Amino acid sequence: MKRTLGTCYYPEHWPEEIWADDARRMAEAGLTWVRIGEFSWSRLEPTSGDLRWEWLDRAIDTLGAVGLRVVLGTPTATPPRWMIDKHPDMLAVDADGRPRKFGSRRHYCFSHLGYREESRRITRLMAERYGQNPHIGAWQTDNEYGCHDTTISYSDAARDGFRNWLAGRYGDINTLNEAWRNIFWSMEYRSFDEVDLPNLTVTEPNPPHVQDFRRYTSDMVVTFNKIQVDEIKAQSKAPVSHNYMGRVTDFDHFAVGADLEIATWDSYPLGFLEDRVGADADHQRAYARQGDPDFQAFHHDLYRAVGRGRWWVMEQQPGPVNWAPYNPSPLPGIVRLWTWEAFAHGAEAVCYFRWRQAPFAQEQMHAGLLRPDSKDAPAIHEAREVAAELADAPEVRPHQAPVALIFDYDSDWAWNTQPHGAGLSYFSLVFDHYRALRRAGLSVDIVPPSQTDFTNYRLIMAPGVMHLMEGLKQALSKAEGYVAYGPRTGARDAGFKIPVPLPPAICGLDVTISRVESLRPDMPVALQGDGAVTGYLEELVGQAPVLLETQTGAPVLVGDNSHSYCGAWLDADGLDRLVEQLCLRVGIERQVMPEGVRTRRTASEEFWFNHRAESVDTPVGPLPPAGVLRRVL
Amino acid sequence: MKRTLGTCYYPEHWPEEIWADDARRMAEAGLTWVRIGEFSWSRLEPTSGDLRWEWLDRAIDTLGAVGLRVVLGTPTATPPRWMIDKHPDMLAVDADGRPRKFGSRRHYCFSHLGYREESRRITRLMAERYGQNPHIGAWQTDNEYGCHDTTISYSDAARDGFRNWLAGRYGDINTLNEAWRNIFWSMEYRSFDEVDLPNLTVTEPNPPHVQDFRRYTSDMVVTFNKIQVDEIKAQSKAPVSHNYMGRVTDFDHFAVGADLEIATWDSYPLGFLEDRVGADADHQRAYARQGDPDFQAFHHDLYRAVGRGRWWVMEQQPGPVNWAPYNPSPLPGIVRLWTWEAFAHGAEAVCYFRWRQAPFAQEQMHAGLLRPDSKDAPAIHEAREVAAELADAPEVRPHQAPVALIFDYDSDWAWNTQPHGAGLSYFSLVFDHYRALRRAGLSVDIVPPSQTDFTNYRLIMAPGVMHLMEGLKQALSKAEGYVAYGPRTGARDAGFKIPVPLPPAICGLDVTISRVESLRPDMPVALQGDGAVTGYLEELVGQAPVLLETQTGAPVLVGDNSHSYCGAWLDADGLDRLVEQLCLRVGIERQVMPEGVRTRRTASEEFWFNHRAESVDTPVGPLPPAGVLRRVL
Amino acid sequence: MKRTLGTCYYPEHWPEEIWADDARRMAEAGLTWVRIGEFSWSRLEPTSGDLRWEWLDRAIDTLGAVGLRVVLGTPTATPPRWMIDKHPDMLAVDADGRPRKFGSRRHYCFSHLGYREESRRITRLMAERYGQNPHIGAWQTDNEYGCHDTTISYSDAARDGFRNWLAGRYGDINTLNEAWRNIFWSMEYRSFDEVDLPNLTVTEPNPPHVQDFRRYTSDMVVTFNKIQVDEIKAQSKAPVSHNYMGRVTDFDHFAVGADLEIATWDSYPLGFLEDRVGADADHQRAYARQGDPDFQAFHHDLYRAVGRGRWWVMEQQPGPVNWAPYNPSPLPGIVRLWTWEAFAHGAEAVCYFRWRQAPFAQEQMHAGLLRPDSKDAPAIHEAREVAAELADAPEVRPHQAPVALIFDYDSDWAWNTQPHGAGLSYFSLVFDHYRALRRAGLSVDIVPPSQTDFTNYRLIMAPGVMHLMEGLKQALSKAEGYVAYGPRTGARDAGFKIPVPLPPAICGLDVTISRVESLRPDMPVALQGDGAVTGYLEELVGQAPVLLETQTGAPVLVGDNSHSYCGAWLDADGLDRLVEQLCLRVGIERQVMPEGVRTRRTASEEFWFNHRAESVDTPVGPLPPAGVLRRVL
Ligand SMILES: [Zn+2]
Ligand SMILES: [Zn+2]
Ligand SMILES: [Zn+2]
């Protein structure tokens, strides 16, 4: 596979006179791809039924004329104003019951059947017109599903859809009452029409009520996306993609991805560090111009799994953005580092968002490869540098990491439905494990809970999978590699009940969770030796050998030669000890990373990255700030 | 009086096959009481008018068969789903004007006349069926009035009820206009129908408008409860109780209690420390597994007053709960300590909530005496230990403490209506005084503002009673004991106006509040000697002798041989000095407690409790962590 | 001009029997002015059309009889309850879409045409009755426009008005679409009737959409006010005023002021320090009883500009207030200091709010010159002291300061529409510059962006004027004084677009902003030498001489002999260096102030004020706490 670069472009924003020059400069900068179209509905169809394709025809021709390959986006993330007149109830409704207004983007409810048909219609028309166009190299459905918390809607459409979905899942209402144990607070229903959405209750709603609503909501995204994919594939052989966001877990990305050929994601390392990584202030300050050293890598590995090997960065931050609480400038060289890091994790392409900074509208402070006055912005120099480096780089060969880390969206919703302790989240738990594996210098594959084959993985980590589906349970029990289960594994059945016999109920490991506690963040429970439990701790009973315990002798990690169970949320030192023990046991060699330095291996290359703003001595020599070292193996 | 133990049980949650074994194990553990029924409406009446008592008959029989005494709860805290169809406007409405949805509990508005009749109807039917049942030892109305902030509702029903209530109170609208001084901002009304609820105003509404709404709201709870009590008492001789919550002050517990025979409360020491005690982080960390050393005792003393001597703990925390921000496990031994502490304060019974941890629905993470798999959870061992100890313990004899501390719900609303400084609350002020009395080793009686007889109290403390009703004023002026008035005493008349002559207007004490200030928490005003004023300070003028003053010579405490007035919120050191001065004056011997240690005397016994997680040396010898020392006098 | 004192009085709050004695005591205290009437509508017109002027006639007569001059307020800030029945849709609607209720004040929407006519009607009737009354010395329109965030309303009336306003501004919808570049996210409209208000969108609305709504909203205040002014001026020769608030920037005070003869403002130094100055905790604690040393002065200078030289303090805090988070008592002497400070900045009159503390309704804890029991409160002594000092003081002569500082409301909205970094506000930026000028001992004139003549100003500072209108741009380029432009100057055109060529585009200065970043507050960028950049930093390119740079050599301040541009938000040390450089360059002598000491010169006098609670040595000798030193020049 040849690695390529690209950018995101909005011909409708610029005078047609400059399109050709823009295209020429893109090509000259070494770019292969240009994504267009995804917000252009009001120009494609200014009023309902009045289609205007000509400008887009010309834009595609102009771009294609210099050899650029077009990624064409469906425009459904921004339904035009007239659509609201046609479907007034299509607007998303927030948890407070307020319909959100027209005037920005993503204002539709995934459950609205009328809008779903509009989305199918415009996609079909677009696919019919461009399905055979030789310049179209790929498609994109919609834009950033779930961005701005737009997955969940409490609309009437969602309520009606949820009732139907429940009827389909449970068949009759008594089955639902029993599955949810609605008797608990006299919450029993007499028909599916009595079930409402789980917002605005006096105190917390029944957890399975919430969890099923989360599952329903995710299914609506899958359905919405699949309709577009089907329309496109009926007309075109070019691969279909969607650009996911960072740390959006409100729908099952694997399920959406199952209908796509390529997963892409939008990587904004500085913005994400400010608004979603969740690091402490010191860490945020230290990496303010570089981004978190693990957050992008985690998503690279995640979306490689979502795309079943095929994935891109569709939007790569090129300079300060407009939307984070604070928007610093990137460290010189770090845009190059981000790009190479994506390639190190197997990206086919990295596209910079956006070509030219738009001096207008919501993203006027979002940097591009060009300044608003069309002069080169700093990032284009780093992009050109990567383009030159890529020219000499070897082809990529697929590669399996020694470690698999399971990521399960259903578990993320379950932790959210019932965190048990303030601030506890599944994403953070898995990410903490990922960080520890990276600090040990290990390459990691993230795998979905639907994985059935763990062949060649020497270590499989599965923290926090609250509902362990039968298939995964079987696959893990048959895995040849060592399986390290983490806190809350199998803690709930499909109906969000605690199973009896009590969790974790791991075949062959005599351990039972007899009690669970959550802890104030300021009262860590020290381990014997380094490290501590923070925030969450289970009381473990049983005869399984104890591998880690607290200073007062309570077992924290138990296990044998084939699997272990950790009943606690460990801090960084504790996780490092866990990883060390596991590596020793399975014979993986660790390589302890200096602060801010990370390494990644593929079948053909080894990469080292210095995420710090200072030079760092590493086992492969000193690395300058934002330094990248590539070694062909 | 013989002291007893019990538990809370939900036969409707479990297969009928296991009821008998559950009952047997309860009896074997030494339990006397089992509370049932309070959330079971959807099983008693699955649809309107379709009554199903048989399962409850059998449950009561099964429990009674092993000698258990049943506390039967009315199921009105959880109206079933069909009730909402019958009375769509019965849902409580929050301050933002949003009706709260079905799907959890306590979703009714106390003002709704239709629901009030439904509540009367189901109570009557229940009382008719079980009023003469020999196994019914007591009744409970509803469950935890006010929990989840459900006392106050801004519904149409509340608005209509409030207008009627005002018409009843003021007679004609001009009287109301004058009482509230509505002229202030042209807020005058022409009829009661023009008065709205005091939410969603542009800036603060008129304080008497808010205060009267609070009084109205409290009256609605009293009315709601009394209807149930009347229905039960018409059919049954067993005593009627209600289970109050900790630090719920939104309605007058004394007024509700006046219609009950027994006050009970639900004591969750660890949950309360996390979500409502209001202590600083160090204190929360130090007592995270034990609970605050004074918070439960305060409520024990409060509910002893509410029950006019007869009170229980109806729900005693037995392990980690599910609902606090953090839910740690209790320190070994502390469940026993909590139980004995309740008895030390005069409880007739302590019931553990709940029998078996329910592995489903909202409280699935709430520990019980049994684990979800029916094995013993840790608390049942401590309960058994107490049961054994009780067998040897003497009968309880009633006893009056040397110190009375007034608690007035109307004042709590008044401070809330007008805190004057951010974070100032009446509850906290009274609790700070209570803590200081406890640090001095004193037993305290909490008394209502309706108290007319203070015979045998050597010290009466009355901080913060903003509206000092005539009856209390007279009673205090005639009391033989020393009366220590605190800040804001008599600061408002019944119409929330500052009286002229100015407060505190204490007969025989020449002191006038000439000015009032509230202070940032970070700028305490130091006293001469130890201690400081924090948050709230009055400027006192007059000839009364000065007992405490600031370093700049401003009087803070003035008084003579029969009463004193403190015009400040004192910190802990300042309150200790206040208590010391008062004790010296009235000849009460203090016994300064080590940190975390508390003592309580009854007529026949003296108790010492170590609330700390470490051993502590005390005047009665070393006490281990969670240690309890009982001495028969 | 003779300087005078006054107070605010509410005859409708008090028995008519005490009016005469109140009047006598006002006169005896040396007061000249008494403001009345502004909240009295429900007594002037108890029901629609039933006018009752007699009590007001008598009140004016009684006050006038002792020589007091009356400021008569129109009562439109408190429409009575019956008005809501007449115009149910006149209530203001908040950003969440909730209509605010009757029951406090300022509950009207400025856009409501029906209420606008009611306001015109009552003003006309009042002006007809009192326009020739010899005791009326001045008028006041309404009360504190914008207080309690009441400028912006999201009502239907506002939506309709906004559409009309847009139609007037843009003519046709395509012009608007192009000006706002609505194509960006397919936000294009087909008619003005499709434009909604910019609240409740999914993510941020288009900045020009917001900014135009802010401009529209401000225009509604101007229109509302002008209607009253016109009605009054048709009947009366007495000057018309309005009492503005501190740090209310939601409408253009200059534009409202253009229709007034006198600008007044309501100065609450202690309340403002607690709730709006925005200082850190140490500063708030140090000045808790004195108020911020610069905040009042800033507003004095601002409202001198708004009133084109004629301005008053209409409400001067005399003691603790009721509405701040914390409400401490003023330091003895500080009420006198506040009064003299206003005169030092050119006030014609200072009126204390209020005459007698009202022991009822919302402001019952707001101190007055009298206590609720009519005894003297502390402030009246300080007022009498000032009255005596004024008797000996010279007449005031107008005076121009050496430094002009531009304040532009449109820029404040623009920064608010797009702060780019959390917490960045235009008001704070300008105020930081003002503080630095005051620390250098300089007198400052605040000037509006409409200023065309900068004659005699030796230094003109213009930080943050995001849209530099053509007139101001021309005036500044022709100014003889040195012009110091600050960050974001000219950063947007009228349509909220980034201009190309890029900002700041200052004629004759070769500097271009090539990139902009915002920074976490905890990561200042150090300058070479003292000081740092905090929060906001531009990358400057070009050949203009560099005057300040960062430690890494990035230019921060560039300039030549006639103007400079600073591309950063400097901290206090940095701003002191900026002011020092500028003063050196233009030959203004600085006088570095001790902490908490400030000086102000007029044509005839020099004043020194010690805002600290301790004595301070100053160049003019030691000043006691709250000390005031006046020197006739
Ligand atoms: Zn994006
Ligand atoms: Zn409970
Ligand atoms: Zn005011």
Short mmCIF file of N, CA and C in Angstrom, two decimals, chain B residues 498-537:
data_model
loop_
_atom_site.label_atom_id
_atom_site.label_comp_id
_atom_site.label_asym_id
_atom_site.label_seq_id
_atom_site.Cartn_x
_atom_site.Cartn_y
_atom_site.Cartn_z
N ILE B 498 -38.44 43.32 58.40
CA ILE B 498 -37.60 43.60 59.57
C ILE B 498 -38.45 44.37 60.57
N PRO B 499 -38.59 43.85 61.79
CA PRO B 499 -39.43 44.56 62.75
C PRO B 499 -38.79 45.89 63.19
N VAL B 500 -39.61 46.82 63.51
CA VAL B 500 -39.17 48.05 64.16
C VAL B 500 -39.97 48.15 65.45
N PRO B 501 -39.38 48.28 66.65
CA PRO B 501 -37.95 48.40 66.94
C PRO B 501 -37.14 47.24 66.35
N LEU B 502 -35.89 47.56 66.07
CA LEU B 502 -35.04 46.61 65.36
C LEU B 502 -34.76 45.36 66.19
N PRO B 503 -34.45 44.25 65.53
CA PRO B 503 -34.06 43.00 66.21
C PRO B 503 -32.79 43.22 67.04
N PRO B 504 -32.52 42.29 67.96
CA PRO B 504 -33.31 41.09 68.28
C PRO B 504 -34.48 41.37 69.22
N ALA B 505 -34.53 42.56 69.80
CA ALA B 505 -35.67 42.91 70.66
C ALA B 505 -35.94 41.85 71.72
N ILE B 506 -34.88 41.50 72.47
CA ILE B 506 -35.01 40.53 73.56
C ILE B 506 -35.33 41.28 74.84
N CYS B 507 -36.42 40.91 75.39
CA CYS B 507 -36.91 41.60 76.58
C CYS B 507 -35.84 41.53 77.68
N GLY B 508 -35.42 42.68 78.15
CA GLY B 508 -34.47 42.71 79.26
C GLY B 508 -33.02 42.73 78.84
N LEU B 509 -32.76 42.74 77.53
CA LEU B 509 -31.36 42.76 77.07
C LEU B 509 -31.21 43.95 76.12
N ASP B 510 -30.38 44.91 76.51
CA ASP B 510 -30.28 46.13 75.71
C ASP B 510 -29.28 45.93 74.58
N VAL B 511 -29.78 45.40 73.49
CA VAL B 511 -28.92 45.19 72.32
C VAL B 511 -29.77 45.37 71.06
N THR B 512 -29.22 46.10 70.12
CA THR B 512 -29.91 46.35 68.85
C THR B 512 -28.94 46.07 67.71
N ILE B 513 -29.45 45.43 66.68
CA ILE B 513 -28.62 45.17 65.49
C ILE B 513 -28.72 46.40 64.60
N SER B 514 -27.63 47.13 64.53
CA SER B 514 -27.71 48.38 63.77
C SER B 514 -27.30 48.19 62.32
N ARG B 515 -26.63 47.09 62.02
CA ARG B 515 -26.16 46.84 60.67
C ARG B 515 -25.77 45.38 60.55
N VAL B 516 -25.88 44.81 59.37
CA VAL B 516 -25.58 43.40 59.15
C VAL B 516 -24.64 43.27 57.97
N GLU B 517 -23.65 42.43 58.11
CA GLU B 517 -22.80 42.19 56.94
C GLU B 517 -22.57 40.70 56.77
N SER B 518 -22.38 40.31 55.49
CA SER B 518 -21.94 38.95 55.20
C SER B 518 -20.54 39.05 54.61
N LEU B 519 -19.76 38.00 54.84
CA LEU B 519 -18.32 38.07 54.56
C LEU B 519 -17.87 36.91 53.69
N ARG B 520 -16.91 37.19 52.84
CA ARG B 520 -16.28 36.12 52.08
C ARG B 520 -15.75 35.07 53.05
N PRO B 521 -15.83 33.78 52.65
CA PRO B 521 -15.34 32.73 53.56
C PRO B 521 -13.85 32.87 53.86
N ASP B 522 -13.11 33.54 52.99
CA ASP B 522 -11.66 33.65 53.21
C ASP B 522 -11.29 34.89 54.01
N MET B 523 -12.25 35.57 54.61
CA MET B 523 -11.88 36.72 55.45
C MET B 523 -12.56 36.66 56.82
N PRO B 524 -12.12 35.67 57.64
CA PRO B 524 -12.66 35.60 58.99
C PRO B 524 -12.31 36.86 59.78
N VAL B 525 -13.17 37.21 60.73
CA VAL B 525 -12.90 38.34 61.63
C VAL B 525 -12.51 37.74 62.98
N ALA B 526 -11.25 37.96 63.36
CA ALA B 526 -10.72 37.31 64.56
C ALA B 526 -11.36 37.87 65.83
N LEU B 527 -11.62 36.96 66.77
CA LEU B 527 -12.05 37.37 68.11
C LEU B 527 -10.83 37.70 68.96
N GLN B 528 -11.03 38.44 70.03
CA GLN B 528 -9.98 38.53 71.03
C GLN B 528 -9.87 37.16 71.68
N GLY B 529 -8.68 36.61 71.69
CA GLY B 529 -8.52 35.21 72.10
C GLY B 529 -8.79 34.32 70.91
N ASP B 530 -9.02 33.04 71.19
CA ASP B 530 -9.23 32.08 70.10
C ASP B 530 -10.53 32.33 69.36
N GLY B 531 -10.56 31.83 68.14
CA GLY B 531 -11.82 31.82 67.41
C GLY B 531 -12.01 33.02 66.52
N ALA B 532 -13.02 32.93 65.68
CA ALA B 532 -13.28 33.98 64.70
C ALA B 532 -14.74 33.93 64.27
N VAL B 533 -15.15 35.04 63.69
CA VAL B 533 -16.45 35.12 63.02
C VAL B 533 -16.23 34.75 61.56
N THR B 534 -17.11 33.94 61.01
CA THR B 534 -17.00 33.61 59.59
C THR B 534 -18.33 33.81 58.90
N GLY B 535 -18.33 34.53 57.84
CA GLY B 535 -19.49 34.57 56.97
C GLY B 535 -20.57 35.57 57.30
N TYR B 536 -20.82 35.79 58.58
CA TYR B 536 -21.99 36.61 58.93
C TYR B 536 -21.71 37.34 60.24
N LEU B 537 -21.92 38.65 60.24
CA LEU B 537 -21.61 39.46 61.42
C LEU B 537 -22.57 40.63 61.52
#
